[in-house]
PDB file of C-alpha atoms in Angstrom:
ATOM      1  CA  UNK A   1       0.000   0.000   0.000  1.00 48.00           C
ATOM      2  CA  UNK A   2       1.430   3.736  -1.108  1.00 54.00           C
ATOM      3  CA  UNK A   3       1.385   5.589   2.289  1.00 53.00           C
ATOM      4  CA  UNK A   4       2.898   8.342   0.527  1.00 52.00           C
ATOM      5  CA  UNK A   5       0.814  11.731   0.486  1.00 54.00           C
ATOM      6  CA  UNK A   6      -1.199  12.724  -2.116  1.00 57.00           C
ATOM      7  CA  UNK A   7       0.128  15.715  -3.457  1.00 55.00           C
ATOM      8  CA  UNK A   8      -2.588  16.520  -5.590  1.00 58.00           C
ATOM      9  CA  UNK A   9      -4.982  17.212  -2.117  1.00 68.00           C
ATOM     10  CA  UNK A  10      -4.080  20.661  -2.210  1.00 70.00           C
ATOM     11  CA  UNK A  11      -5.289  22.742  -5.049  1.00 73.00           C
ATOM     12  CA  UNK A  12      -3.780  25.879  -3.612  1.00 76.00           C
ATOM     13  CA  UNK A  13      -0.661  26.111  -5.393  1.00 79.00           C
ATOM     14  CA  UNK A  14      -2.615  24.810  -8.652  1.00 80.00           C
ATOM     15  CA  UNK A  15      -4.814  27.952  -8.926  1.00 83.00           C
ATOM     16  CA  UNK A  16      -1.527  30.041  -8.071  1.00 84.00           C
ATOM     17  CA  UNK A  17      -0.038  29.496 -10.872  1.00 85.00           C
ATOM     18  CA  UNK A  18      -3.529  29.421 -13.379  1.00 88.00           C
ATOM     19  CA  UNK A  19      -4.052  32.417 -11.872  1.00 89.00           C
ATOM     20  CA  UNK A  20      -1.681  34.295 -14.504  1.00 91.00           C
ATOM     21  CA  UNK A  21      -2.818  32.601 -17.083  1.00 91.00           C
ATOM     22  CA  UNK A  22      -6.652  33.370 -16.564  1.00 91.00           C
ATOM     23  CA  UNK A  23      -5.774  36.908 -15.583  1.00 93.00           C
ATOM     24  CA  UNK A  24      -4.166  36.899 -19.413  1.00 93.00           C
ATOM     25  CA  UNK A  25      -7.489  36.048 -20.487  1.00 92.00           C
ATOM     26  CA  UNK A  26      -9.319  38.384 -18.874  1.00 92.00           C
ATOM     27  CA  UNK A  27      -7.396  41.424 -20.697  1.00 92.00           C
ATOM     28  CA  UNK A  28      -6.843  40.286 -23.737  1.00 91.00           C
ATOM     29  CA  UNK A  29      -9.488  38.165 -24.698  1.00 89.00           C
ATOM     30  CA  UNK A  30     -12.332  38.303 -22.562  1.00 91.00           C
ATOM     31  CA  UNK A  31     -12.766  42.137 -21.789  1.00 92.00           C
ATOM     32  CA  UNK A  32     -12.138  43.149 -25.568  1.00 90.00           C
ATOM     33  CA  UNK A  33     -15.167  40.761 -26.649  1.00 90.00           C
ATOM     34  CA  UNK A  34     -17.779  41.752 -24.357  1.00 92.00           C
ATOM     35  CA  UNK A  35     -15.996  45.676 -24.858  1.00 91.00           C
ATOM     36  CA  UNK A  36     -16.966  44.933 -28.640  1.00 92.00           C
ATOM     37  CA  UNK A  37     -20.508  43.846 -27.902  1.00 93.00           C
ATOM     38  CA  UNK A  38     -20.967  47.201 -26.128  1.00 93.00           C
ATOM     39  CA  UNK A  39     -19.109  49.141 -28.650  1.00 92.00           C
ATOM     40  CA  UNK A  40     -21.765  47.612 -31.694  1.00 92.00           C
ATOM     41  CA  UNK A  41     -24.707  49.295 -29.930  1.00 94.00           C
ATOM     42  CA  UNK A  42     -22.890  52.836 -29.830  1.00 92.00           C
ATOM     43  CA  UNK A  43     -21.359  55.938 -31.753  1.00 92.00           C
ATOM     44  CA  UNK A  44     -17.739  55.680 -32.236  1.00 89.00           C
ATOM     45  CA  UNK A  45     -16.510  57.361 -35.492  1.00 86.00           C
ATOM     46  CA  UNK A  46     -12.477  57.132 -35.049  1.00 85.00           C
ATOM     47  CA  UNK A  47     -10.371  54.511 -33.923  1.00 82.00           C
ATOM     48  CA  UNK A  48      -9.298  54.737 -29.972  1.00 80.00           C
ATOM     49  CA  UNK A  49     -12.182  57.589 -29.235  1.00 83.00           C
ATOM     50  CA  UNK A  50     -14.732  57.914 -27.159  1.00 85.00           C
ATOM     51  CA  UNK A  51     -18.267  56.675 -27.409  1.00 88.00           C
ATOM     52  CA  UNK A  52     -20.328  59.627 -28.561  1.00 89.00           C
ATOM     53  CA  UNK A  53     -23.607  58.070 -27.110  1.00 90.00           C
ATOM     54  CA  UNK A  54     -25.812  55.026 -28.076  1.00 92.00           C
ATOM     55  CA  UNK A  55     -27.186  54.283 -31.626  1.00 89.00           C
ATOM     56  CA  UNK A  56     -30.624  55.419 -31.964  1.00 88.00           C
ATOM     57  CA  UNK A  57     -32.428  52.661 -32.085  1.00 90.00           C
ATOM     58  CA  UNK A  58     -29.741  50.738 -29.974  1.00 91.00           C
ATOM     59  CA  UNK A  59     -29.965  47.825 -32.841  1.00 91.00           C
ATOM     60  CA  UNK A  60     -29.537  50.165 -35.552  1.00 92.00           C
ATOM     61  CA  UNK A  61     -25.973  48.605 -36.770  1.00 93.00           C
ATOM     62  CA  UNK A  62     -27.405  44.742 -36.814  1.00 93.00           C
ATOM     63  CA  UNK A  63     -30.642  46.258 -38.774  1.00 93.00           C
ATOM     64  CA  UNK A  64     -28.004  47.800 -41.325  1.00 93.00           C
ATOM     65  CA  UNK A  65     -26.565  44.114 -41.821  1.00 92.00           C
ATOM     66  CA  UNK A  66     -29.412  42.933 -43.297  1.00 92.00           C
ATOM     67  CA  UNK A  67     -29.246  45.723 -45.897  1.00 93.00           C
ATOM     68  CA  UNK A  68     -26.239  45.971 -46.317  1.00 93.00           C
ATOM     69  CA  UNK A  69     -24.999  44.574 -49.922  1.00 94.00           C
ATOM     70  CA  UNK A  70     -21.253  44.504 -49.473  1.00 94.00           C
ATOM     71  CA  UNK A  71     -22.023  42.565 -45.968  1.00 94.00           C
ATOM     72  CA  UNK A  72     -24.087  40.051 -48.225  1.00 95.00           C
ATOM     73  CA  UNK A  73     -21.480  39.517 -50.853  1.00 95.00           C
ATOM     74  CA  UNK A  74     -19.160  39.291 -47.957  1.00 94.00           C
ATOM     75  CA  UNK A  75     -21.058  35.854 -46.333  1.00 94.00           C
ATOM     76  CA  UNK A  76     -21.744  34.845 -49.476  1.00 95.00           C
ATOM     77  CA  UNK A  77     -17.993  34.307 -50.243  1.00 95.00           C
ATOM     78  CA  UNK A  78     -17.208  33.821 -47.003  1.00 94.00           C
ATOM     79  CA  UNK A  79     -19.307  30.454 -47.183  1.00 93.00           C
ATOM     80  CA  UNK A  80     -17.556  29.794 -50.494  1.00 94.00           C
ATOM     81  CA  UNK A  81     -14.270  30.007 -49.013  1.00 93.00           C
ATOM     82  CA  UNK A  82     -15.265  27.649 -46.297  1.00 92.00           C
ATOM     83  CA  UNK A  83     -16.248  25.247 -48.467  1.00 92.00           C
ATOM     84  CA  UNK A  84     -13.159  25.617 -50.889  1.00 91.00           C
ATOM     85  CA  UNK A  85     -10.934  25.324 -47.345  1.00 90.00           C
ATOM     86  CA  UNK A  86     -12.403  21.811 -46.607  1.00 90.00           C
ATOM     87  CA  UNK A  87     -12.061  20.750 -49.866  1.00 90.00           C
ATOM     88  CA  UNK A  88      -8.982  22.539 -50.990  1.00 90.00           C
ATOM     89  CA  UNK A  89      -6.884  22.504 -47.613  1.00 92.00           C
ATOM     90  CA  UNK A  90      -7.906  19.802 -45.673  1.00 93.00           C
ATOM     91  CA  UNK A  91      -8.945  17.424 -48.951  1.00 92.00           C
ATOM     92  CA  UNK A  92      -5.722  17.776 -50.771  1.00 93.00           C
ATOM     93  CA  UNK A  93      -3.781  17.898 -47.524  1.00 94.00           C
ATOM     94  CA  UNK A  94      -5.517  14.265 -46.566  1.00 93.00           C
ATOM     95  CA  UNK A  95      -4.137  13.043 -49.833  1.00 93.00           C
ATOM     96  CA  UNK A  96      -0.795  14.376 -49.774  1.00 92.00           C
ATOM     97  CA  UNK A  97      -0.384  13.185 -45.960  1.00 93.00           C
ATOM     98  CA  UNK A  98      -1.563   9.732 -47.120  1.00 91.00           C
ATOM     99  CA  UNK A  99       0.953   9.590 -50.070  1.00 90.00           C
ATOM    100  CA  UNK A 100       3.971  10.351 -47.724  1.00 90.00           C
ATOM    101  CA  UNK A 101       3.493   8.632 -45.312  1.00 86.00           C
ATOM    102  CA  UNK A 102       3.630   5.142 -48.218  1.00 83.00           C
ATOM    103  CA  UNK A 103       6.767   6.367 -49.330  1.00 83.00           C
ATOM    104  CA  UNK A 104       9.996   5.198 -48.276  1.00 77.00           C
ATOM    105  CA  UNK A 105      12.869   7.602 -49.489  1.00 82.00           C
ATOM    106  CA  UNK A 106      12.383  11.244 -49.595  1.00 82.00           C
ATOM    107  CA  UNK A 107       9.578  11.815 -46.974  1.00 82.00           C
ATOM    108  CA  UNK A 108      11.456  14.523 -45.013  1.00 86.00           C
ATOM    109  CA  UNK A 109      12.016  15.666 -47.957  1.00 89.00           C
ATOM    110  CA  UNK A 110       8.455  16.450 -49.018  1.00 88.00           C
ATOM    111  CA  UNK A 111       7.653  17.297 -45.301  1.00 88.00           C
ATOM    112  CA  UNK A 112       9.246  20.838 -46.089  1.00 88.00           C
ATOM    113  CA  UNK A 113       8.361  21.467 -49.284  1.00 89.00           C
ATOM    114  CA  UNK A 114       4.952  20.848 -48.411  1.00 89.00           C
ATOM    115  CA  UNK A 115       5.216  22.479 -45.007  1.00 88.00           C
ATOM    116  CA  UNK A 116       7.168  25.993 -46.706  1.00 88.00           C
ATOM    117  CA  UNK A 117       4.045  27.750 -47.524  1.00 87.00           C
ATOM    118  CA  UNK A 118       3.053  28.374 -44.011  1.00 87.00           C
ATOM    119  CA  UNK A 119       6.212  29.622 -43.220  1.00 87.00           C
ATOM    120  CA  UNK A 120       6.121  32.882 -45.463  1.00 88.00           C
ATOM    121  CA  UNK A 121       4.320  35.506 -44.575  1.00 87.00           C
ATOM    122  CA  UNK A 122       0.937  36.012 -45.935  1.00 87.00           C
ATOM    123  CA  UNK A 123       1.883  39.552 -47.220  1.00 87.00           C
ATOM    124  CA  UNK A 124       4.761  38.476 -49.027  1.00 89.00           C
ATOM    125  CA  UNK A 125       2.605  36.026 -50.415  1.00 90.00           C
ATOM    126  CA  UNK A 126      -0.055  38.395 -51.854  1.00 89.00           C
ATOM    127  CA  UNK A 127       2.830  40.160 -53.078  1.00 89.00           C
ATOM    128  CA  UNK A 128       4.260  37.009 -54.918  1.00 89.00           C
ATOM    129  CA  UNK A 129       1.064  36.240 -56.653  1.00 90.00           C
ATOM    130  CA  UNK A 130       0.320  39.617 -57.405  1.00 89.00           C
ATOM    131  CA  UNK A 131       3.018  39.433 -59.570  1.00 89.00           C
ATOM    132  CA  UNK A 132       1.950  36.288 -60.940  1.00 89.00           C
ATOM    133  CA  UNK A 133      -1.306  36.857 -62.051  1.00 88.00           C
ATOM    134  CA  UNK A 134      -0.478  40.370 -63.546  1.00 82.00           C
ATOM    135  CA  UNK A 135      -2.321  41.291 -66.556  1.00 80.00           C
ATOM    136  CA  UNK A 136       1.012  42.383 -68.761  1.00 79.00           C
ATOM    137  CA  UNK A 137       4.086  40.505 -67.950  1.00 77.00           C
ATOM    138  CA  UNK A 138       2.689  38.419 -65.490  1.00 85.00           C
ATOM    139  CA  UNK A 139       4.460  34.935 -64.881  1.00 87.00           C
ATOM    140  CA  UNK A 140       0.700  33.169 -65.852  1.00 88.00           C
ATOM    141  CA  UNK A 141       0.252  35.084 -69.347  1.00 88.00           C
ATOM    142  CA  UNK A 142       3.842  34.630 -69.806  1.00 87.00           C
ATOM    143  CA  UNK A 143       3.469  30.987 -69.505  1.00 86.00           C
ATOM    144  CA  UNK A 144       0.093  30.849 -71.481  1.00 86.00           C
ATOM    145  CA  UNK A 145       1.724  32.530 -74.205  1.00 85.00           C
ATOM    146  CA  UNK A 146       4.300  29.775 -74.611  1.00 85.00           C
ATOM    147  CA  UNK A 147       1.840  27.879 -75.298  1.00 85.00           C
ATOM    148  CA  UNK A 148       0.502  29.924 -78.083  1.00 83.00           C
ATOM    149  CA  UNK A 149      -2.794  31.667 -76.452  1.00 82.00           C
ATOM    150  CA  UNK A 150      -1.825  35.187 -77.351  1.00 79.00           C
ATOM    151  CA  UNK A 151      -5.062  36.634 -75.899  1.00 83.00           C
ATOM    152  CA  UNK A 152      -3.938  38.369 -72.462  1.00 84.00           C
ATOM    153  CA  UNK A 153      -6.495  37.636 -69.434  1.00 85.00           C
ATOM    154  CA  UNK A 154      -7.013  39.987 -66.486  1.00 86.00           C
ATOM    155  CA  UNK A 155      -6.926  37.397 -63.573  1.00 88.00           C
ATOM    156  CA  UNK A 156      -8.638  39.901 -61.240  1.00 87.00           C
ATOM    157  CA  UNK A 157     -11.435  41.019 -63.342  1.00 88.00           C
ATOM    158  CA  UNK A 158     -15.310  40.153 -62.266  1.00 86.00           C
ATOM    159  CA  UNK A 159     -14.969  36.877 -63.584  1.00 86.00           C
ATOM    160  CA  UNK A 160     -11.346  35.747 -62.124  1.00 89.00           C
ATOM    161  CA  UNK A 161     -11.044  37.477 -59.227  1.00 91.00           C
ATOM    162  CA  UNK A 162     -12.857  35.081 -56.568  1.00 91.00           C
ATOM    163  CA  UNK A 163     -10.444  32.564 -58.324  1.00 90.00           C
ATOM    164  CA  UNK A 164      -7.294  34.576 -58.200  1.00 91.00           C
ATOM    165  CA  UNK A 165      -8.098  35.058 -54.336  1.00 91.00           C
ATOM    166  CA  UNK A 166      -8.714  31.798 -53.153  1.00 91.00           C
ATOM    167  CA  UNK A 167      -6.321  29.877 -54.844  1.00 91.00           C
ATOM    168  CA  UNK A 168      -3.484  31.417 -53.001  1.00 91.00           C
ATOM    169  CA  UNK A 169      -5.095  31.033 -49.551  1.00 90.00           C
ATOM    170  CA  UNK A 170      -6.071  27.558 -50.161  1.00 89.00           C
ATOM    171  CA  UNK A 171      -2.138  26.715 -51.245  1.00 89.00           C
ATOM    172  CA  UNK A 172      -0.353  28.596 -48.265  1.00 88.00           C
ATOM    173  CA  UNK A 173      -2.455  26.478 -45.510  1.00 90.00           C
ATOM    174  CA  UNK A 174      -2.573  22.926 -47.172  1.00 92.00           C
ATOM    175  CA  UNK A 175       1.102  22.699 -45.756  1.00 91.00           C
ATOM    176  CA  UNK A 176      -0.248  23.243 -41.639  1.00 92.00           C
ATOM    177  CA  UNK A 177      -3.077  20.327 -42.046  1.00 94.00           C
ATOM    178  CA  UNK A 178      -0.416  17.943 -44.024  1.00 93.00           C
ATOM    179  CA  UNK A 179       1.454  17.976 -40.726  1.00 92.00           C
ATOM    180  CA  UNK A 180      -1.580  17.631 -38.664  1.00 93.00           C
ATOM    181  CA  UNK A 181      -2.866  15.002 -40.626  1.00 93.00           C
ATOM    182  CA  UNK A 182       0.529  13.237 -41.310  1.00 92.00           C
ATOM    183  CA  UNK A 183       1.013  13.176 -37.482  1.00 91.00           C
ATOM    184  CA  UNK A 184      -1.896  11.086 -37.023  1.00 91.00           C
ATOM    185  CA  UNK A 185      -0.819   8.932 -39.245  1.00 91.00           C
ATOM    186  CA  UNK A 186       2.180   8.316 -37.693  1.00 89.00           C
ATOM    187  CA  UNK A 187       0.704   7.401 -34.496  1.00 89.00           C
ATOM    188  CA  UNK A 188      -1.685   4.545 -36.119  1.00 88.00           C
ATOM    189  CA  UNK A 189       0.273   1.084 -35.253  1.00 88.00           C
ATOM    190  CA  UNK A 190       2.518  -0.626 -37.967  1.00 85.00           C
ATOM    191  CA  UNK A 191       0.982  -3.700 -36.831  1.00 89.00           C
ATOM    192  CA  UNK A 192      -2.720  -2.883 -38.124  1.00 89.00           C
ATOM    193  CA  UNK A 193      -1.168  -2.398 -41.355  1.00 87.00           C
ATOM    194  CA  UNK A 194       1.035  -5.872 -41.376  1.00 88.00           C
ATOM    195  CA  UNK A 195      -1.761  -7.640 -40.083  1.00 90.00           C
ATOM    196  CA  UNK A 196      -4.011  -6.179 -42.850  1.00 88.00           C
ATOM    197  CA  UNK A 197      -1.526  -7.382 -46.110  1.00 88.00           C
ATOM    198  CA  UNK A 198      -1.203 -10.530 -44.107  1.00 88.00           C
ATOM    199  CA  UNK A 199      -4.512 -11.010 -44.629  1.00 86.00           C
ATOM    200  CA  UNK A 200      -4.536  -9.726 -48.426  1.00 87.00           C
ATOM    201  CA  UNK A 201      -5.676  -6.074 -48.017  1.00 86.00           C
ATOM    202  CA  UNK A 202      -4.905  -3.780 -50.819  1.00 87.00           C
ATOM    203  CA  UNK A 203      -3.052  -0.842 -50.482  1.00 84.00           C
ATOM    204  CA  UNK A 204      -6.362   1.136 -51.423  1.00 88.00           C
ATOM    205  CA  UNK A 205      -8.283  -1.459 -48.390  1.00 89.00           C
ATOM    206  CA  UNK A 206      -5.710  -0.251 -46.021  1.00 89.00           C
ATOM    207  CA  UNK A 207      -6.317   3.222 -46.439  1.00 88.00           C
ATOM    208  CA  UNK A 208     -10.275   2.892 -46.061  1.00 89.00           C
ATOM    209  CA  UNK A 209     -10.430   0.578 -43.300  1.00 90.00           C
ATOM    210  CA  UNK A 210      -7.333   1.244 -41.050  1.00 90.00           C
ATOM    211  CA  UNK A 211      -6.276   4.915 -41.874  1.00 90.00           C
ATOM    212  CA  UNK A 212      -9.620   7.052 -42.476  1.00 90.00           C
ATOM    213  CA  UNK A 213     -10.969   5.753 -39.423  1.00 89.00           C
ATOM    214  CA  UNK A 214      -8.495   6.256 -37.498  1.00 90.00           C
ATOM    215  CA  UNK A 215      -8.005   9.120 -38.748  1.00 91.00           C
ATOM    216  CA  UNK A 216     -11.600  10.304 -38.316  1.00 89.00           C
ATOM    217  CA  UNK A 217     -11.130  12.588 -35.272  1.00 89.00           C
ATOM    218  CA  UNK A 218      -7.918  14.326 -36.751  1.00 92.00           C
ATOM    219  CA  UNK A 219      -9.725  14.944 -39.323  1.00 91.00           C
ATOM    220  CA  UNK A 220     -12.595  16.833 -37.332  1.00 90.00           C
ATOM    221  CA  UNK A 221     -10.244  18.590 -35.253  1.00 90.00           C
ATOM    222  CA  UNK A 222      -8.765  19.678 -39.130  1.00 92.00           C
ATOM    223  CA  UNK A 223     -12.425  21.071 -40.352  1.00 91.00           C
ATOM    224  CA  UNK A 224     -12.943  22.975 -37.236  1.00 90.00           C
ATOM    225  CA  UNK A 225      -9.501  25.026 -37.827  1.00 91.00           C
ATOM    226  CA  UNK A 226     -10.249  25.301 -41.296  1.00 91.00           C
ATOM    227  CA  UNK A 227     -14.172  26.730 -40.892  1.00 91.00           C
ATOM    228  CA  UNK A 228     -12.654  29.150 -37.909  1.00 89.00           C
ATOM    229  CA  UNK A 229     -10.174  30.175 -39.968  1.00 89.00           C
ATOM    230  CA  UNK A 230     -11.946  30.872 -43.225  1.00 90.00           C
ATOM    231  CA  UNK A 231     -14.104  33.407 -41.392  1.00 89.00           C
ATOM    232  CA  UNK A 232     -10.971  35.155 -39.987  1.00 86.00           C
ATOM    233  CA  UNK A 233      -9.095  35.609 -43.294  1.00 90.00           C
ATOM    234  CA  UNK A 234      -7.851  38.873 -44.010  1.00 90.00           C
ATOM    235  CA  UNK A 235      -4.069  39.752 -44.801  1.00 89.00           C
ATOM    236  CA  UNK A 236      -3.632  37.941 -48.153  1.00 90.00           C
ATOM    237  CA  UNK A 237      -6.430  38.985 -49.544  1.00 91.00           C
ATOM    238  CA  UNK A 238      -6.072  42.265 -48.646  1.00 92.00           C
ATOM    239  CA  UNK A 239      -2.812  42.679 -50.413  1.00 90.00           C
ATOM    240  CA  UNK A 240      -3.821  41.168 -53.393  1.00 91.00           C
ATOM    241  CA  UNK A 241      -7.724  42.573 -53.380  1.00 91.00           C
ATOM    242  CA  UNK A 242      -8.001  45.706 -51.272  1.00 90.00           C
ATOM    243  CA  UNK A 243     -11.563  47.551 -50.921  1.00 90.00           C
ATOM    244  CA  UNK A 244     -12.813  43.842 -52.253  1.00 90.00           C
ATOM    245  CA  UNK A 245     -11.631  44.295 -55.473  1.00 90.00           C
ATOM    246  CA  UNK A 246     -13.130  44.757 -58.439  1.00 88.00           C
ATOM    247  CA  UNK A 247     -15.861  46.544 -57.748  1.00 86.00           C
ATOM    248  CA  UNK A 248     -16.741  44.954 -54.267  1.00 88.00           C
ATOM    249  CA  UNK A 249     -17.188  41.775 -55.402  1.00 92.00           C
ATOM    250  CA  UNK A 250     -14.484  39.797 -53.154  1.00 93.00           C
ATOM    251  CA  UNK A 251     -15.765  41.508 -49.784  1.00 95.00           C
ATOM    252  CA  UNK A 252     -15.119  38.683 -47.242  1.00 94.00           C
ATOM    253  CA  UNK A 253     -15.811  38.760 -43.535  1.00 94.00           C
ATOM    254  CA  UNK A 254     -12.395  39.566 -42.136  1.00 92.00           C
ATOM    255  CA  UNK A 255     -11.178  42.694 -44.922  1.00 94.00           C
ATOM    256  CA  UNK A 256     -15.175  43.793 -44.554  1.00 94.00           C
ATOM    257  CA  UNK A 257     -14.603  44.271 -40.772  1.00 93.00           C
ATOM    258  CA  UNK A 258     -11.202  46.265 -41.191  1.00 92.00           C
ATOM    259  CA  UNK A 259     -12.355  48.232 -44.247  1.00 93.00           C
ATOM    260  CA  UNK A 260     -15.071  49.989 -41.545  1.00 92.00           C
ATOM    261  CA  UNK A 261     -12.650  50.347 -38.887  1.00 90.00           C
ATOM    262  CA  UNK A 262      -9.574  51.755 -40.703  1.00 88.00           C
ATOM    263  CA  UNK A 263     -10.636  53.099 -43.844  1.00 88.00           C
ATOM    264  CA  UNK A 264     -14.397  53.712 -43.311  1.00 79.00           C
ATOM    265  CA  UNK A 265     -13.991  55.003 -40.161  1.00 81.00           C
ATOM    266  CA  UNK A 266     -16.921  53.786 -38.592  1.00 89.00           C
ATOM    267  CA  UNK A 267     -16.016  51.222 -35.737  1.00 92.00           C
ATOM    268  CA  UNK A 268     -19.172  50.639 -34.149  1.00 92.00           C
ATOM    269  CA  UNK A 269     -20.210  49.146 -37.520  1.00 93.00           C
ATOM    270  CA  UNK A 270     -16.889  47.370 -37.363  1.00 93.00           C
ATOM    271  CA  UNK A 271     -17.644  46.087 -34.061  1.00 93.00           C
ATOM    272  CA  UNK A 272     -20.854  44.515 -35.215  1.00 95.00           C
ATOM    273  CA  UNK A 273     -18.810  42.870 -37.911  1.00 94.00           C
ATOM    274  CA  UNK A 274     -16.696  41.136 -35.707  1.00 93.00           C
ATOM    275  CA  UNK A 275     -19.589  39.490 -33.806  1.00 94.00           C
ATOM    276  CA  UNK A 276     -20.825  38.217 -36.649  1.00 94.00           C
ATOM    277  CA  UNK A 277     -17.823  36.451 -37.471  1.00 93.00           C
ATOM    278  CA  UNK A 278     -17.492  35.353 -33.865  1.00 92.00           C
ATOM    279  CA  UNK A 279     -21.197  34.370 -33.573  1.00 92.00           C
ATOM    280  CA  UNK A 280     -21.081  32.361 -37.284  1.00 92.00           C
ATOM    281  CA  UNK A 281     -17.492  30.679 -35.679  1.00 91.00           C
ATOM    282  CA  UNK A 282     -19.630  28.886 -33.013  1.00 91.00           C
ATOM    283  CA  UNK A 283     -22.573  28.224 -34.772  1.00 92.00           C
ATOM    284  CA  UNK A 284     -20.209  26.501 -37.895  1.00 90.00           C
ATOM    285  CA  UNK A 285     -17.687  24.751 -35.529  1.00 88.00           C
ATOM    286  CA  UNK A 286     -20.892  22.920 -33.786  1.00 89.00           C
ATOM    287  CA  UNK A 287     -21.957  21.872 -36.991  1.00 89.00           C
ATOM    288  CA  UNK A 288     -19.227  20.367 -37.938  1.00 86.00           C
ATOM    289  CA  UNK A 289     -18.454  18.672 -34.171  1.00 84.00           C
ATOM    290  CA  UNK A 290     -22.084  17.370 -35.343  1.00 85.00           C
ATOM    291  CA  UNK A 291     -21.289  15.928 -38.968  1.00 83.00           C
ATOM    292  CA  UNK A 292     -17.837  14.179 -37.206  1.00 77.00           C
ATOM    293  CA  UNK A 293     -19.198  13.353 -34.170  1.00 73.00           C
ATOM    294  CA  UNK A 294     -15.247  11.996 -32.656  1.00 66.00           C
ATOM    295  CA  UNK A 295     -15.141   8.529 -32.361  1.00 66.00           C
ATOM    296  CA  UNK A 296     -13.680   6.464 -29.485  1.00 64.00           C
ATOM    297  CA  UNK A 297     -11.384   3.359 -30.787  1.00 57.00           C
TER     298      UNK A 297
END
């Protein structure tokens, strides 16, 4: 019998040192959210100033949401880049996680290369592919040309632009769910997989009924980040599509909210913004928790 004392009785030194951790919290996360719920229902025309009262009506900003058209073109692709996140990021990642880990020679190789994306900054980024899809000399048109299509194309026109945005967000995060993904594959047992060709599984049979399902709750925990994350996106499309370039029409979420904070210098409107995003990040991160439901093996 262990006579020795249970050191785990007193919980006195355990909230001493949580204590700096929630009081973190409390500043930087908690106060500035319900601060921005109060903010939505006043006056505040400048950045850092004082409230000037309270909107008359008090709901006047979340009435202006519903008639607001850049706001609706804003969820619309918003929800478009959600979707194109699962699919894009956390789809292609699956794959490219899956092919790895089968390989035998050059998988730290392919680690970083796949990995490098995440590691540049977004801005550079949105500088990088500004200069690729350029309308005259641009590194796309150039290599269409050698191909012999001598009609130039304006990649961020009406009909491109959506395109020319997501496409570069999609490819700098497929790199931070590989690793996720390829993790969790590493911790499934070689001996499922032994025992499975022992028994005359394919490579394709392996992959359904040993990897995906263990896999399943990775994959969740993937889908959550990538739904959170499409409503926060901001910097590279900013520097590639400011004001939502052309003509509105790429408005998402994240540059809508800064647009009225720094540029349209209304931050009460900005404020309301934000909860939306906030508000849509719970309500779309349950639904997926529902679709996965996380599995127990």
């Amino acid at each position: 019998m262990n006579n020795q004392p249970n050191i785990y009785k007193n919980k006195k030194p355990v909230f001493f040192f949580l204590f700096p951790a929630f009081l973190f919290l409390a500043l930087y996360l908690f106060y500035p959210f319900f601060k921005n719920i109060i903010n939505s229902f006043q006056i505040i025309k400048d950045l850092g100033a004082p409230a000037k009262g309270w909107n008359d009506p008090i709901y006047k900003n979340y009435a202006k949401l519903f008639t607001d058209k850049n706001m609706a073109i804003a969820m619309k692709n918003t929800l478009i880049m959600i979707v194109v996140t699962l699919l894009g990021q956390v789809g292609i990642a699956l794959i490219l996680s899956l092919m790895v880990d089968n390989i035998k020679r050059g998988a730290k190789f392919f680690r970083i290369v796949y990995f490098f994306p995440i590691v540049v900054s977004a801005t550079a980024l949105g500088l990088l592919f500004n200069l690729i899809f350029l309308y005259d000399k641009g590194m796309l048109n150039q290599f269409l040309g050698m191909f012999g299509v001598t009609e130039l194309t304006d990649w961020k026109d009406s009909a491109h632009a959506m395109v020319t945005m997501m496409v570069p967000v999609m490819w700098q995060y497929v790199g931070f769910y590989f690793i996720i993904l390829l993790t969790g594959l590493n911790n499934i047992s070689d001996e499922l997989y032994e025992s499975a060709s022992i028994d005359g599984a394919t490579a394709w049979q392996r992959v359904r009924y040993i990897s995906l399902p263990l896999l399943h709750n990775v994959i969740c925990t993937c889908s959550v980040l990538a739904v959170t994350g499409a409503l926060k996106v901001f910097d590279l499309p900013w520097t590639m599509l400011p004001n939502g370039m052309p003509m509105g029409e790429t408005w998402l979420t994240g540059t809508y909210m800064y647009y009225w904070a720094f540029q349209g210098k209304d931050i009460d409107y900005s404020c309301t913004v934000a909860i939306v995003i906030v508000v849509l990040g719970i309500l779309l991160s349950k639904v997926v928790n529902m679709i996965f439901k996380e599995k127990d093996y």
